mmCIF file with all atom_site columns, C-alpha atoms in Angstrom:
data_model
loop_
_atom_site.group_PDB
_atom_site.id
_atom_site.type_symbol
_atom_site.label_atom_id
_atom_site.label_alt_id
_atom_site.label_comp_id
_atom_site.label_asym_id
_atom_site.label_entity_id
_atom_site.label_seq_id
_atom_site.pdbx_PDB_ins_code
_atom_site.Cartn_x
_atom_site.Cartn_y
_atom_site.Cartn_z
_atom_site.occupancy
_atom_site.B_iso_or_equiv
_atom_site.pdbx_formal_charge
_atom_site.auth_seq_id
_atom_site.auth_comp_id
_atom_site.auth_asym_id
_atom_site.auth_atom_id
_atom_site.pdbx_PDB_model_num
ATOM 1   C CA . MET A 1 1   ? 0.052   0.023  0.089   1.00 0.00 ? 1   MET A CA 1
ATOM 2   C CA . GLY A 1 2   ? 1.515   3.580  -1.123  1.00 0.00 ? 2   GLY A CA 1
ATOM 3   C CA . THR A 1 3   ? 1.778   6.293  1.265   1.00 0.00 ? 3   THR A CA 1
ATOM 4   C CA . THR A 1 4   ? -0.171  9.417  0.903   1.00 0.00 ? 4   THR A CA 1
ATOM 5   C CA . LYS A 1 5   ? 1.646   12.244 -0.617  1.00 0.00 ? 5   LYS A CA 1
ATOM 6   C CA . THR A 1 6   ? 0.071   14.843 1.668   1.00 0.00 ? 6   THR A CA 1
ATOM 7   C CA . GLN A 1 7   ? 2.702   17.544 0.971   1.00 0.00 ? 7   GLN A CA 1
ATOM 8   C CA . ILE A 1 8   ? 1.156   17.949 -2.606  1.00 0.00 ? 8   ILE A CA 1
ATOM 9   C CA . PHE A 1 9   ? -2.131  19.277 -0.901  1.00 0.00 ? 9   PHE A CA 1
ATOM 10  C CA . THR A 1 10  ? -2.562  22.547 1.103   1.00 0.00 ? 10  THR A CA 1
ATOM 11  C CA . THR A 1 11  ? -2.434  22.889 4.848   1.00 0.00 ? 11  THR A CA 1
ATOM 12  C CA . ALA A 1 12  ? -6.055  23.586 4.870   1.00 0.00 ? 12  ALA A CA 1
ATOM 13  C CA . GLN A 1 13  ? -6.938  20.264 2.831   1.00 0.00 ? 13  GLN A CA 1
ATOM 14  C CA . ASN A 1 14  ? -4.747  18.176 5.086   1.00 0.00 ? 14  ASN A CA 1
ATOM 15  C CA . GLU A 1 15  ? -6.326  19.830 8.051   1.00 0.00 ? 15  GLU A CA 1
ATOM 16  C CA . LEU A 1 16  ? -9.733  19.086 6.999   1.00 0.00 ? 16  LEU A CA 1
ATOM 17  C CA . ALA A 1 17  ? -9.076  15.596 5.932   1.00 0.00 ? 17  ALA A CA 1
ATOM 18  C CA . THR A 1 18  ? -7.610  14.960 9.583   1.00 0.00 ? 18  THR A CA 1
ATOM 19  C CA . ILE A 1 19  ? -10.833 16.416 10.956  1.00 0.00 ? 19  ILE A CA 1
ATOM 20  C CA . PHE A 1 20  ? -13.082 14.186 8.612   1.00 0.00 ? 20  PHE A CA 1
ATOM 21  C CA . LYS A 1 21  ? -10.797 11.096 9.610   1.00 0.00 ? 21  LYS A CA 1
ATOM 22  C CA . VAL A 1 22  ? -11.280 11.798 13.428  1.00 0.00 ? 22  VAL A CA 1
ATOM 23  C CA . LEU A 1 23  ? -14.875 12.430 13.150  1.00 0.00 ? 23  LEU A CA 1
ATOM 24  C CA . SER A 1 24  ? -15.566 9.451  10.747  1.00 0.00 ? 24  SER A CA 1
ATOM 25  C CA . ASN A 1 25  ? -16.062 7.118  13.758  1.00 0.00 ? 25  ASN A CA 1
ATOM 26  C CA . PRO A 1 26  ? -19.585 6.568  15.099  1.00 0.00 ? 26  PRO A CA 1
ATOM 27  C CA . ALA A 1 27  ? -18.273 6.181  18.513  1.00 0.00 ? 27  ALA A CA 1
ATOM 28  C CA . ARG A 1 28  ? -16.292 9.364  18.485  1.00 0.00 ? 28  ARG A CA 1
ATOM 29  C CA . ILE A 1 29  ? -19.585 10.983 17.495  1.00 0.00 ? 29  ILE A CA 1
ATOM 30  C CA . ALA A 1 30  ? -21.604 9.621  20.187  1.00 0.00 ? 30  ALA A CA 1
ATOM 31  C CA . ILE A 1 31  ? -18.604 10.532 22.690  1.00 0.00 ? 31  ILE A CA 1
ATOM 32  C CA . ILE A 1 32  ? -18.934 14.227 21.395  1.00 0.00 ? 32  ILE A CA 1
ATOM 33  C CA . GLN A 1 33  ? -22.556 14.133 21.661  1.00 0.00 ? 33  GLN A CA 1
ATOM 34  C CA . TYR A 1 34  ? -22.502 12.760 25.226  1.00 0.00 ? 34  TYR A CA 1
ATOM 35  C CA . ILE A 1 35  ? -19.870 15.142 26.446  1.00 0.00 ? 35  ILE A CA 1
ATOM 36  C CA . SER A 1 36  ? -21.588 18.260 24.833  1.00 0.00 ? 36  SER A CA 1
ATOM 37  C CA . ARG A 1 37  ? -24.659 17.519 27.107  1.00 0.00 ? 37  ARG A CA 1
ATOM 38  C CA . GLN A 1 38  ? -22.594 17.355 30.292  1.00 0.00 ? 38  GLN A CA 1
ATOM 39  C CA . GLN A 1 39  ? -20.882 20.073 32.372  1.00 0.00 ? 39  GLN A CA 1
ATOM 40  C CA . SER A 1 40  ? -17.878 17.789 32.488  1.00 0.00 ? 40  SER A CA 1
ATOM 41  C CA . CYS A 1 41  ? -17.341 14.087 32.157  1.00 0.00 ? 41  CYS A CA 1
ATOM 42  C CA . ILE A 1 42  ? -15.463 11.268 33.772  1.00 0.00 ? 42  ILE A CA 1
ATOM 43  C CA . CYS A 1 43  ? -14.042 8.554  31.496  1.00 0.00 ? 43  CYS A CA 1
ATOM 44  C CA . ASN A 1 44  ? -16.067 5.823  33.301  1.00 0.00 ? 44  ASN A CA 1
ATOM 45  C CA . ASP A 1 45  ? -19.225 7.783  32.735  1.00 0.00 ? 45  ASP A CA 1
ATOM 46  C CA . ILE A 1 46  ? -18.312 7.682  28.971  1.00 0.00 ? 46  ILE A CA 1
ATOM 47  C CA . VAL A 1 47  ? -17.908 3.881  29.213  1.00 0.00 ? 47  VAL A CA 1
ATOM 48  C CA . GLU A 1 48  ? -21.189 3.253  30.716  1.00 0.00 ? 48  GLU A CA 1
ATOM 49  C CA . GLU A 1 49  ? -22.956 5.668  28.262  1.00 0.00 ? 49  GLU A CA 1
ATOM 50  C CA . ILE A 1 50  ? -21.402 4.242  25.066  1.00 0.00 ? 50  ILE A CA 1
ATOM 51  C CA . GLY A 1 51  ? -20.885 0.722  25.888  1.00 0.00 ? 51  GLY A CA 1
ATOM 52  C CA . LEU A 1 52  ? -17.377 0.206  24.928  1.00 0.00 ? 52  LEU A CA 1
ATOM 53  C CA . ALA A 1 53  ? -14.374 -0.985 26.720  1.00 0.00 ? 53  ALA A CA 1
ATOM 54  C CA . GLN A 1 54  ? -12.613 1.477  28.939  1.00 0.00 ? 54  GLN A CA 1
ATOM 55  C CA . PRO A 1 55  ? -9.236  1.238  26.680  1.00 0.00 ? 55  PRO A CA 1
ATOM 56  C CA . THR A 1 56  ? -11.370 1.640  23.477  1.00 0.00 ? 56  THR A CA 1
ATOM 57  C CA . ILE A 1 57  ? -13.122 4.911  24.778  1.00 0.00 ? 57  ILE A CA 1
ATOM 58  C CA . SER A 1 58  ? -9.501  6.009  25.871  1.00 0.00 ? 58  SER A CA 1
ATOM 59  C CA . GLN A 1 59  ? -8.152  5.508  22.290  1.00 0.00 ? 59  GLN A CA 1
ATOM 60  C CA . HIS A 1 60  ? -11.235 7.394  20.870  1.00 0.00 ? 60  HIS A CA 1
ATOM 61  C CA . LEU A 1 61  ? -10.741 10.405 23.308  1.00 0.00 ? 61  LEU A CA 1
ATOM 62  C CA . LYS A 1 62  ? -7.013  10.467 22.414  1.00 0.00 ? 62  LYS A CA 1
ATOM 63  C CA . GLU A 1 63  ? -8.094  10.934 18.775  1.00 0.00 ? 63  GLU A CA 1
ATOM 64  C CA . LEU A 1 64  ? -10.549 13.602 19.610  1.00 0.00 ? 64  LEU A CA 1
ATOM 65  C CA . LYS A 1 65  ? -7.895  15.433 21.650  1.00 0.00 ? 65  LYS A CA 1
ATOM 66  C CA . SER A 1 66  ? -5.379  15.053 18.756  1.00 0.00 ? 66  SER A CA 1
ATOM 67  C CA . ILE A 1 67  ? -7.412  17.485 16.831  1.00 0.00 ? 67  ILE A CA 1
ATOM 68  C CA . GLY A 1 68  ? -7.868  19.624 19.730  1.00 0.00 ? 68  GLY A CA 1
ATOM 69  C CA . LEU A 1 69  ? -11.690 19.076 20.053  1.00 0.00 ? 69  LEU A CA 1
ATOM 70  C CA . LEU A 1 70  ? -11.526 18.145 23.751  1.00 0.00 ? 70  LEU A CA 1
ATOM 71  C CA . LYS A 1 71  ? -9.895  19.526 26.970  1.00 0.00 ? 71  LYS A CA 1
ATOM 72  C CA . GLY A 1 72  ? -9.207  17.303 29.764  1.00 0.00 ? 72  GLY A CA 1
ATOM 73  C CA . GLU A 1 73  ? -8.393  18.101 33.535  1.00 0.00 ? 73  GLU A CA 1
ATOM 74  C CA . VAL A 1 74  ? -6.811  15.586 35.760  1.00 0.00 ? 74  VAL A CA 1
ATOM 75  C CA . GLU A 1 75  ? -8.299  15.539 39.315  1.00 0.00 ? 75  GLU A CA 1
ATOM 76  C CA . GLY A 1 76  ? -6.316  12.823 41.109  1.00 0.00 ? 76  GLY A CA 1
ATOM 77  C CA . LYS A 1 77  ? -7.286  9.446  39.093  1.00 0.00 ? 77  LYS A CA 1
ATOM 78  C CA . THR A 1 78  ? -9.997  11.150 37.459  1.00 0.00 ? 78  THR A CA 1
ATOM 79  C CA . VAL A 1 79  ? -9.998  12.836 33.982  1.00 0.00 ? 79  VAL A CA 1
ATOM 80  C CA . CYS A 1 80  ? -13.003 15.312 33.282  1.00 0.00 ? 80  CYS A CA 1
ATOM 81  C CA . TYR A 1 81  ? -13.469 16.022 29.498  1.00 0.00 ? 81  TYR A CA 1
ATOM 82  C CA . CYS A 1 82  ? -15.157 18.832 27.693  1.00 0.00 ? 82  CYS A CA 1
ATOM 83  C CA . ILE A 1 83  ? -15.286 20.191 24.407  1.00 0.00 ? 83  ILE A CA 1
ATOM 84  C CA . ASP A 1 84  ? -12.891 23.143 23.714  1.00 0.00 ? 84  ASP A CA 1
ATOM 85  C CA . LEU A 1 85  ? -15.537 25.711 22.274  1.00 0.00 ? 85  LEU A CA 1
ATOM 86  C CA . ASN A 1 86  ? -12.824 27.543 20.311  1.00 0.00 ? 86  ASN A CA 1
ATOM 87  C CA . LYS A 1 87  ? -11.635 24.653 18.499  1.00 0.00 ? 87  LYS A CA 1
ATOM 88  C CA . TRP A 1 88  ? -15.487 23.594 18.153  1.00 0.00 ? 88  TRP A CA 1
ATOM 89  C CA . ASN A 1 89  ? -16.207 26.793 16.413  1.00 0.00 ? 89  ASN A CA 1
ATOM 90  C CA . GLU A 1 90  ? -13.011 26.559 14.232  1.00 0.00 ? 90  GLU A CA 1
ATOM 91  C CA . ILE A 1 91  ? -13.828 23.242 12.992  1.00 0.00 ? 91  ILE A CA 1
ATOM 92  C CA . GLN A 1 92  ? -17.492 24.277 12.252  1.00 0.00 ? 92  GLN A CA 1
ATOM 93  C CA . SER A 1 93  ? -16.095 27.243 10.418  1.00 0.00 ? 93  SER A CA 1
ATOM 94  C CA . GLN A 1 94  ? -13.713 25.022 8.432   1.00 0.00 ? 94  GLN A CA 1
ATOM 95  C CA . LEU A 1 95  ? -16.624 22.443 7.659   1.00 0.00 ? 95  LEU A CA 1
ATOM 96  C CA . ASN A 1 96  ? -18.934 25.391 6.763   1.00 0.00 ? 96  ASN A CA 1
ATOM 97  C CA . SER A 1 97  ? -16.419 26.906 4.240   1.00 0.00 ? 97  SER A CA 1
ATOM 98  C CA . PHE A 1 98  ? -15.832 23.431 2.657   1.00 0.00 ? 98  PHE A CA 1
ATOM 99  C CA . PHE A 1 99  ? -19.531 22.621 2.214   1.00 0.00 ? 99  PHE A CA 1
ATOM 100 C CA . ASN A 1 100 ? -20.344 26.239 1.059   1.00 0.00 ? 100 ASN A CA 1
ATOM 101 C CA . THR A 1 101 ? -17.607 26.556 -1.448  1.00 0.00 ? 101 THR A CA 1
ATOM 102 C CA . THR A 1 102 ? -17.764 23.196 -2.985  1.00 0.00 ? 102 THR A CA 1
ATOM 103 C CA . GLN A 1 103 ? -19.923 23.291 -5.979  1.00 0.00 ? 103 GLN A CA 1
ATOM 104 C CA . ALA A 1 104 ? -21.722 19.852 -7.025  1.00 0.00 ? 104 ALA A CA 1
ATOM 105 C CA . ASN A 1 105 ? -21.849 20.510 -10.829 1.00 0.00 ? 105 ASN A CA 1
ATOM 106 C CA . CYS A 1 106 ? -22.247 17.011 -12.169 1.00 0.00 ? 106 CYS A CA 1
ATOM 107 C CA . CYS A 1 107 ? -24.959 15.111 -14.357 1.00 0.00 ? 107 CYS A CA 1
#
């Protein structure tokens, strides 16, 4: 399998592709939806809500944090997650721009 030649694409295209890749998993969408309804959240709460194993949830949280969508605070053995609203708005703007400027001119 060949490697993707990311260097031939713009920074904006690469960033958008990364966002789509991270958001392409339905478990991550469910996690975002769950966290967005909470004031703060503990990882075990997410495990109970989503129904996946704790290591799997941790991996999904890591992916969401990799694009800056989640912030987490460590309180002893507990990690509380919330959505970074600045990044949320930035991603929303990027997605809106993509969908608003991409034309569908086919048969």
